[in-house]
Amino acid sequence: MKTSLLFGITVLLCTSFAEADQSLQFPKEDPLISFTAPADWKAEIKGGSLFVVSPDGGDVILEVMTMEAGLDDDAEALKEAKGIVAEDFEKLELTPGDPVEAHGLVILPLGGDGEDKSGPAHINMAVIKHPDAKHPILFSIIVSKENAAKYGDACGAMFNSINASGAETAPAGETQTYAYPDKDKPDFSVDFPADWKMNKTDEGTYVESPDKLIAMNVLIVDKADVSDAEETLKKKVGERFKEITWNQGNEPEVNKDEALGLTATFQNAQASDGEGTEKYGVNLVSYVRKSGDKSLILLCQNPLKALDKHAEAMEAVIKSIKVR
């Protein structure tokens, strides 16, 4: 989904670190969608809408509601969504994104900025179309610009957790593939376990294990921007921890295959919030082709305890990466 459109976040960096979430569904009767929210956020039904509010009482407000537009009238649905926020916000700048199909749903992103009596805010909306519904569902998150950095990860995680209620996962042991630019003739492809949740993003895809212990981002970036992208990702990850050491203080491992015209760079880190706290592992891998103007970056994050359960799957993901 278009997380970067609103929150200025290139990737979701902490969903797998959440210790506890609450599972929510909408509508209350005969639910069509489900999503997760932080356990300490307050959720309640008011006037037929589901509201979820951050612990501070209002820096982030999430609302889920049934729309009046017909299910197949996308133009009217987007117009209605804009009209809803226009009632309370001035200086609105909202931009629609490309439709996303995931987990039995079609999602139309819409987002940007506005200003209400409390000040400037980011507005992140999604018109959600469920095949069994007569009307779309509007999923909206409004977060004050002042606290966007504080809540950006949580907001992005809630959007990426949207699912059709009761949706079935594929059988364990099978795989699902991310391919760029397409499956017929991909320059890059990566296989993930079929029961891991994979969501398209502006830059590639975000993948999460069912128990949320493993979070992976696949990013397609311009070849000229790979070094800058790596440093940006390392900085964002580092901001989450009190302690982090990359490559044990050494230079990253770089492998060049002249025959294939491919350079692969491997970086890893161990991180924690201080002595005696849980340790985390971070792996950052980039693949740069001599031909073409795009490169692939894979970022994987997990508590070290996740290796007991997922080490084989994580290794399989890395080995599955194919570069044309």
Short mmCIF file of C-alpha atoms in Angstrom, two decimals:
data_model
loop_
_atom_site.label_atom_id
_atom_site.label_comp_id
_atom_site.label_asym_id
_atom_site.label_seq_id
_atom_site.Cartn_x
_atom_site.Cartn_y
_atom_site.Cartn_z
CA MET A 1 0.00 0.00 0.00
CA LYS A 2 1.02 3.57 -0.42
CA THR A 3 2.62 3.97 3.00
CA SER A 4 5.35 6.25 1.72
CA LEU A 5 2.73 8.51 0.17
CA LEU A 6 1.61 9.73 3.56
CA PHE A 7 4.02 8.94 6.30
CA GLY A 8 7.29 9.51 4.46
CA ILE A 9 8.34 5.98 5.37
CA THR A 10 10.14 4.04 2.68
CA VAL A 11 9.67 0.68 4.39
CA LEU A 12 8.00 -0.79 7.43
CA LEU A 13 10.76 -1.37 9.91
CA CYS A 14 9.22 -2.69 13.09
CA THR A 15 6.07 -4.71 12.55
CA SER A 16 7.84 -7.93 13.46
CA PHE A 17 8.99 -6.45 16.77
CA ALA A 18 5.52 -5.94 18.19
CA GLU A 19 5.09 -7.99 21.34
CA ALA A 20 1.29 -7.88 21.37
CA ASP A 21 -1.44 -6.65 19.07
CA GLN A 22 -5.21 -6.66 19.23
CA SER A 23 -7.10 -8.18 16.34
CA LEU A 24 -10.02 -6.08 15.11
CA GLN A 25 -12.79 -6.72 12.58
CA PHE A 26 -15.30 -4.61 10.69
CA PRO A 27 -18.29 -4.47 10.48
CA LYS A 28 -19.14 -5.81 13.91
CA GLU A 29 -21.87 -8.05 12.48
CA ASP A 30 -20.75 -10.28 9.59
CA PRO A 31 -17.21 -8.79 9.43
CA LEU A 32 -15.61 -8.35 6.02
CA ILE A 33 -12.12 -7.16 6.94
CA SER A 34 -9.71 -7.65 9.80
CA PHE A 35 -6.56 -5.85 10.90
CA THR A 36 -4.30 -5.57 13.91
CA ALA A 37 -3.63 -2.56 16.12
CA PRO A 38 -1.27 -2.03 19.07
CA ALA A 39 -2.66 -3.59 22.23
CA ASP A 40 -2.63 -0.32 24.19
CA TRP A 41 -4.66 1.64 21.61
CA LYS A 42 -8.34 2.21 22.44
CA ALA A 43 -10.89 0.74 20.02
CA GLU A 44 -14.64 1.41 20.11
CA ILE A 45 -17.70 1.55 17.86
CA LYS A 46 -19.42 4.93 17.45
CA GLY A 47 -22.28 5.63 15.05
CA GLY A 48 -21.55 2.48 13.10
CA SER A 49 -17.86 3.35 12.60
CA LEU A 50 -14.91 1.69 14.30
CA PHE A 51 -12.48 4.15 15.90
CA VAL A 52 -8.98 3.31 17.12
CA VAL A 53 -7.08 6.03 19.01
CA SER A 54 -3.44 6.20 20.12
CA PRO A 55 -2.73 6.17 23.88
CA ASP A 56 -2.10 9.93 24.02
CA GLY A 57 -5.75 10.43 23.15
CA GLY A 58 -5.71 11.80 19.66
CA ASP A 59 -2.34 12.21 17.92
CA VAL A 60 -3.46 9.30 15.76
CA ILE A 61 -7.10 8.56 14.95
CA LEU A 62 -8.09 5.57 12.82
CA GLU A 63 -11.64 5.26 11.51
CA VAL A 64 -13.22 2.39 9.59
CA MET A 65 -16.65 2.98 8.04
CA THR A 66 -19.00 1.70 5.35
CA MET A 67 -19.25 4.05 2.38
CA GLU A 68 -22.33 5.07 0.40
CA ALA A 69 -20.76 4.64 -3.05
CA GLY A 70 -21.42 1.49 -5.03
CA LEU A 71 -18.80 -1.23 -4.87
CA ASP A 72 -17.72 -0.79 -8.50
CA ASP A 73 -17.93 3.01 -8.66
CA ASP A 74 -14.31 3.87 -7.89
CA ALA A 75 -14.57 7.49 -8.98
CA GLU A 76 -17.54 8.13 -6.71
CA ALA A 77 -15.85 6.31 -3.80
CA LEU A 78 -12.71 8.44 -4.07
CA LYS A 79 -14.84 11.58 -4.34
CA GLU A 80 -16.77 10.53 -1.22
CA ALA A 81 -13.53 9.82 0.69
CA LYS A 82 -12.17 13.29 -0.17
CA GLY A 83 -15.46 14.87 0.86
CA ILE A 84 -15.36 13.23 4.28
CA VAL A 85 -12.00 14.75 5.25
CA ALA A 86 -12.82 18.04 3.53
CA GLU A 87 -15.43 18.63 6.23
CA ASP A 88 -12.72 19.01 8.86
CA PHE A 89 -9.51 19.85 6.97
CA GLU A 90 -8.29 22.79 4.96
CA LYS A 91 -5.33 23.05 2.56
CA LEU A 92 -6.07 19.49 1.45
CA GLU A 93 -3.70 17.83 -0.98
CA LEU A 94 -4.80 14.24 -1.59
CA THR A 95 -3.36 11.97 -4.26
CA PRO A 96 -4.85 8.60 -5.31
CA GLY A 97 -2.52 5.66 -5.75
CA ASP A 98 -2.65 2.57 -7.95
CA PRO A 99 -5.13 -0.16 -6.94
CA VAL A 100 -3.66 -3.05 -4.96
CA GLU A 101 -5.06 -6.60 -4.97
CA ALA A 102 -4.20 -8.57 -1.85
CA HIS A 103 -5.81 -11.21 0.36
CA GLY A 104 -9.09 -11.25 -1.50
CA LEU A 105 -9.47 -7.46 -1.42
CA VAL A 106 -9.01 -4.60 -3.87
CA ILE A 107 -7.59 -1.52 -2.16
CA LEU A 108 -7.56 2.00 -3.59
CA PRO A 109 -5.05 4.18 -1.69
CA LEU A 110 -5.63 7.90 -1.23
CA GLY A 111 -3.41 10.14 0.82
CA GLY A 112 -1.67 13.40 1.45
CA ASP A 113 -1.79 16.32 3.86
CA GLY A 114 -4.27 18.75 5.39
CA GLU A 115 -4.68 21.12 8.30
CA ASP A 116 -7.38 21.26 10.96
CA LYS A 117 -7.78 23.23 14.20
CA SER A 118 -5.09 21.07 15.82
CA GLY A 119 -2.53 21.79 13.12
CA PRO A 120 -1.00 20.05 10.06
CA ALA A 121 -1.67 16.34 9.65
CA HIS A 122 -0.95 13.40 7.37
CA ILE A 123 -4.07 11.73 5.99
CA ASN A 124 -3.81 8.11 4.86
CA MET A 125 -6.95 6.51 3.42
CA ALA A 126 -7.81 3.25 1.69
CA VAL A 127 -11.04 2.45 -0.14
CA ILE A 128 -11.41 -1.29 0.41
CA LYS A 129 -13.52 -3.43 -1.91
CA HIS A 130 -14.61 -6.86 -0.65
CA PRO A 131 -16.28 -9.10 -3.27
CA ASP A 132 -19.15 -9.96 -0.91
CA ALA A 133 -19.95 -6.33 -0.03
CA LYS A 134 -22.40 -3.93 -1.65
CA HIS A 135 -20.39 -0.87 -0.67
CA PRO A 136 -16.67 -0.19 -0.14
CA ILE A 137 -15.15 0.21 3.31
CA LEU A 138 -13.16 3.36 4.04
CA PHE A 139 -10.08 2.82 6.23
CA SER A 140 -8.59 6.15 7.35
CA ILE A 141 -5.68 7.12 9.54
CA ILE A 142 -5.02 10.73 10.49
CA VAL A 143 -1.78 11.51 12.32
CA SER A 144 -0.44 14.89 13.36
CA LYS A 145 2.70 15.88 11.48
CA GLU A 146 4.34 16.68 14.78
CA ASN A 147 4.15 13.05 15.87
CA ALA A 148 4.35 11.31 12.49
CA ALA A 149 7.83 9.95 13.22
CA LYS A 150 6.68 8.56 16.57
CA TYR A 151 3.68 6.70 15.15
CA GLY A 152 4.67 6.10 11.53
CA ASP A 153 5.67 2.48 12.05
CA ALA A 154 2.47 1.63 13.94
CA CYS A 155 0.30 3.30 11.29
CA GLY A 156 2.08 1.52 8.46
CA ALA A 157 1.76 -1.80 10.26
CA MET A 158 -1.99 -1.36 10.69
CA PHE A 159 -2.42 -0.66 6.99
CA ASN A 160 -0.32 -3.65 6.01
CA SER A 161 -2.30 -5.96 8.31
CA ILE A 162 -5.59 -5.37 6.47
CA ASN A 163 -7.02 -8.70 5.37
CA ALA A 164 -10.32 -10.21 4.33
CA SER A 165 -11.92 -11.71 7.44
CA GLY A 166 -11.54 -15.46 7.42
CA ALA A 167 -9.18 -15.40 4.44
CA GLU A 168 -7.38 -18.67 3.97
CA THR A 169 -3.63 -18.93 3.61
CA ALA A 170 -1.96 -21.13 1.06
CA PRO A 171 -0.79 -24.61 2.15
CA ALA A 172 2.48 -24.71 4.07
CA GLY A 173 5.44 -25.92 2.04
CA GLU A 174 4.40 -24.09 -1.14
CA THR A 175 5.86 -20.75 -2.18
CA GLN A 176 4.71 -17.41 -3.50
CA THR A 177 6.92 -15.30 -5.74
CA TYR A 178 7.67 -11.62 -5.98
CA ALA A 179 8.88 -10.75 -9.48
CA TYR A 180 10.04 -7.48 -11.05
CA PRO A 181 9.03 -6.07 -13.46
CA ASP A 182 6.68 -9.01 -14.16
CA LYS A 183 6.46 -12.77 -13.77
CA ASP A 184 6.79 -13.51 -17.48
CA LYS A 185 10.25 -12.02 -17.83
CA PRO A 186 11.55 -10.90 -14.43
CA ASP A 187 14.84 -9.13 -13.88
CA PHE A 188 14.57 -10.08 -10.19
CA SER A 189 12.50 -12.67 -8.35
CA VAL A 190 12.29 -13.88 -4.75
CA ASP A 191 10.33 -16.85 -3.35
CA PHE A 192 8.66 -16.71 0.08
CA PRO A 193 6.77 -19.36 2.08
CA ALA A 194 3.17 -19.47 0.87
CA ASP A 195 1.71 -18.87 4.33
CA TRP A 196 3.73 -15.68 4.88
CA LYS A 197 1.79 -12.46 4.36
CA MET A 198 3.00 -10.54 1.31
CA ASN A 199 1.81 -6.99 0.61
CA LYS A 200 2.76 -4.84 -2.36
CA THR A 201 4.39 -1.49 -1.57
CA ASP A 202 5.41 1.48 -3.71
CA GLU A 203 8.99 0.19 -3.82
CA GLY A 204 8.45 -3.59 -3.97
CA THR A 205 6.86 -5.85 -1.38
CA TYR A 206 6.66 -6.28 2.40
CA VAL A 207 6.56 -9.85 3.75
CA GLU A 208 5.83 -11.03 7.28
CA SER A 209 5.81 -14.50 8.86
CA PRO A 210 2.48 -15.58 10.40
CA ASP A 211 3.85 -15.17 13.94
CA LYS A 212 5.27 -11.71 13.05
CA LEU A 213 8.77 -12.70 14.12
CA ILE A 214 10.22 -12.17 10.64
CA ALA A 215 9.77 -9.01 8.59
CA MET A 216 11.27 -8.67 5.11
CA ASN A 217 11.24 -5.77 2.67
CA VAL A 218 12.09 -6.19 -1.01
CA LEU A 219 12.93 -2.84 -2.60
CA ILE A 220 13.53 -2.07 -6.25
CA VAL A 221 15.70 1.04 -6.50
CA ASP A 222 17.58 2.90 -9.20
CA LYS A 223 21.06 1.46 -9.62
CA ALA A 224 22.62 4.87 -9.06
CA ASP A 225 20.84 5.17 -5.70
CA VAL A 226 21.78 1.82 -4.13
CA SER A 227 24.48 3.17 -1.80
CA ASP A 228 22.25 6.00 -0.60
CA ALA A 229 19.34 3.58 -0.10
CA GLU A 230 21.51 1.23 1.95
CA GLU A 231 22.68 4.05 4.21
CA THR A 232 19.11 5.33 4.63
CA LEU A 233 17.87 1.88 5.61
CA LYS A 234 20.72 1.37 8.06
CA LYS A 235 19.99 4.75 9.62
CA LYS A 236 16.27 3.99 9.97
CA VAL A 237 16.97 0.61 11.55
CA GLY A 238 19.59 2.10 13.85
CA GLU A 239 17.14 4.70 15.15
CA ARG A 240 15.02 1.90 16.60
CA PHE A 241 17.70 0.57 18.91
CA LYS A 242 19.98 1.75 21.67
CA GLU A 243 22.77 -0.50 20.45
CA ILE A 244 23.52 -1.74 16.93
CA THR A 245 26.73 -2.99 15.32
CA TRP A 246 27.00 -3.57 11.58
CA ASN A 247 29.28 -6.25 10.14
CA GLN A 248 31.02 -6.68 13.51
CA GLY A 249 32.73 -3.36 12.81
CA ASN A 250 34.16 -4.55 9.49
CA GLU A 251 33.43 -3.72 5.87
CA PRO A 252 30.46 -5.51 4.25
CA GLU A 253 31.01 -8.67 2.23
CA VAL A 254 31.02 -7.94 -1.52
CA ASN A 255 30.82 -10.69 -4.14
CA LYS A 256 31.31 -9.88 -7.84
CA ASP A 257 30.44 -12.26 -10.64
CA GLU A 258 32.00 -10.81 -13.76
CA ALA A 259 30.47 -13.49 -15.99
CA LEU A 260 26.95 -12.59 -14.87
CA GLY A 261 27.70 -8.89 -14.48
CA LEU A 262 26.34 -9.01 -10.93
CA THR A 263 27.56 -7.50 -7.64
CA ALA A 264 26.03 -8.75 -4.39
CA THR A 265 26.69 -6.96 -1.11
CA PHE A 266 25.88 -8.61 2.23
CA GLN A 267 25.57 -6.63 5.47
CA ASN A 268 24.36 -7.81 8.85
CA ALA A 269 23.89 -6.33 12.28
CA GLN A 270 23.02 -7.30 15.82
CA ALA A 271 20.96 -4.84 17.83
CA SER A 272 19.27 -4.42 21.20
CA ASP A 273 17.73 -1.80 23.45
CA GLY A 274 20.54 -2.21 25.96
CA GLU A 275 22.24 -4.79 28.18
CA GLY A 276 19.96 -7.62 29.20
CA THR A 277 17.31 -6.93 26.55
CA GLU A 278 16.31 -9.15 23.67
CA LYS A 279 18.76 -9.28 20.78
CA TYR A 280 17.75 -8.71 17.17
CA GLY A 281 19.34 -9.58 13.86
CA VAL A 282 19.23 -7.45 10.72
CA ASN A 283 20.35 -8.52 7.26
CA LEU A 284 20.69 -6.16 4.32
CA VAL A 285 21.47 -7.62 0.89
CA SER A 286 21.73 -5.75 -2.39
CA TYR A 287 22.01 -7.09 -5.94
CA VAL A 288 23.30 -4.72 -8.62
CA ARG A 289 23.22 -5.79 -12.27
CA LYS A 290 25.71 -4.43 -14.77
CA SER A 291 22.86 -4.15 -17.28
CA GLY A 292 19.60 -2.35 -16.63
CA ASP A 293 18.93 0.63 -14.40
CA LYS A 294 17.29 -1.10 -11.43
CA SER A 295 18.69 -3.03 -8.46
CA LEU A 296 17.20 -5.16 -5.71
CA ILE A 297 17.63 -4.70 -1.97
CA LEU A 298 16.37 -7.23 0.59
CA LEU A 299 16.08 -6.14 4.23
CA CYS A 300 15.29 -8.78 6.87
CA GLN A 301 14.72 -8.14 10.59
CA ASN A 302 13.98 -10.54 13.40
CA PRO A 303 14.59 -11.25 17.07
CA LEU A 304 17.38 -13.83 17.30
CA LYS A 305 14.96 -16.28 18.93
CA ALA A 306 13.15 -16.45 15.58
CA LEU A 307 16.06 -18.42 14.13
CA ASP A 308 15.01 -21.46 16.16
CA LYS A 309 11.82 -21.63 14.09
CA HIS A 310 12.52 -19.81 10.85
CA ALA A 311 16.23 -20.23 10.04
CA GLU A 312 15.55 -22.76 7.28
CA ALA A 313 12.84 -20.60 5.69
CA MET A 314 15.03 -17.49 5.82
CA GLU A 315 17.89 -19.33 4.17
CA ALA A 316 15.52 -20.62 1.48
CA VAL A 317 14.38 -17.07 0.74
CA ILE A 318 17.96 -15.87 0.23
CA LYS A 319 18.81 -18.87 -1.96
CA SER A 320 15.68 -18.33 -4.07
CA ILE A 321 16.73 -14.88 -5.27
CA LYS A 322 17.19 -14.94 -9.03
CA VAL A 323 18.72 -12.16 -11.11
CA ARG A 324 18.50 -12.17 -14.89
#
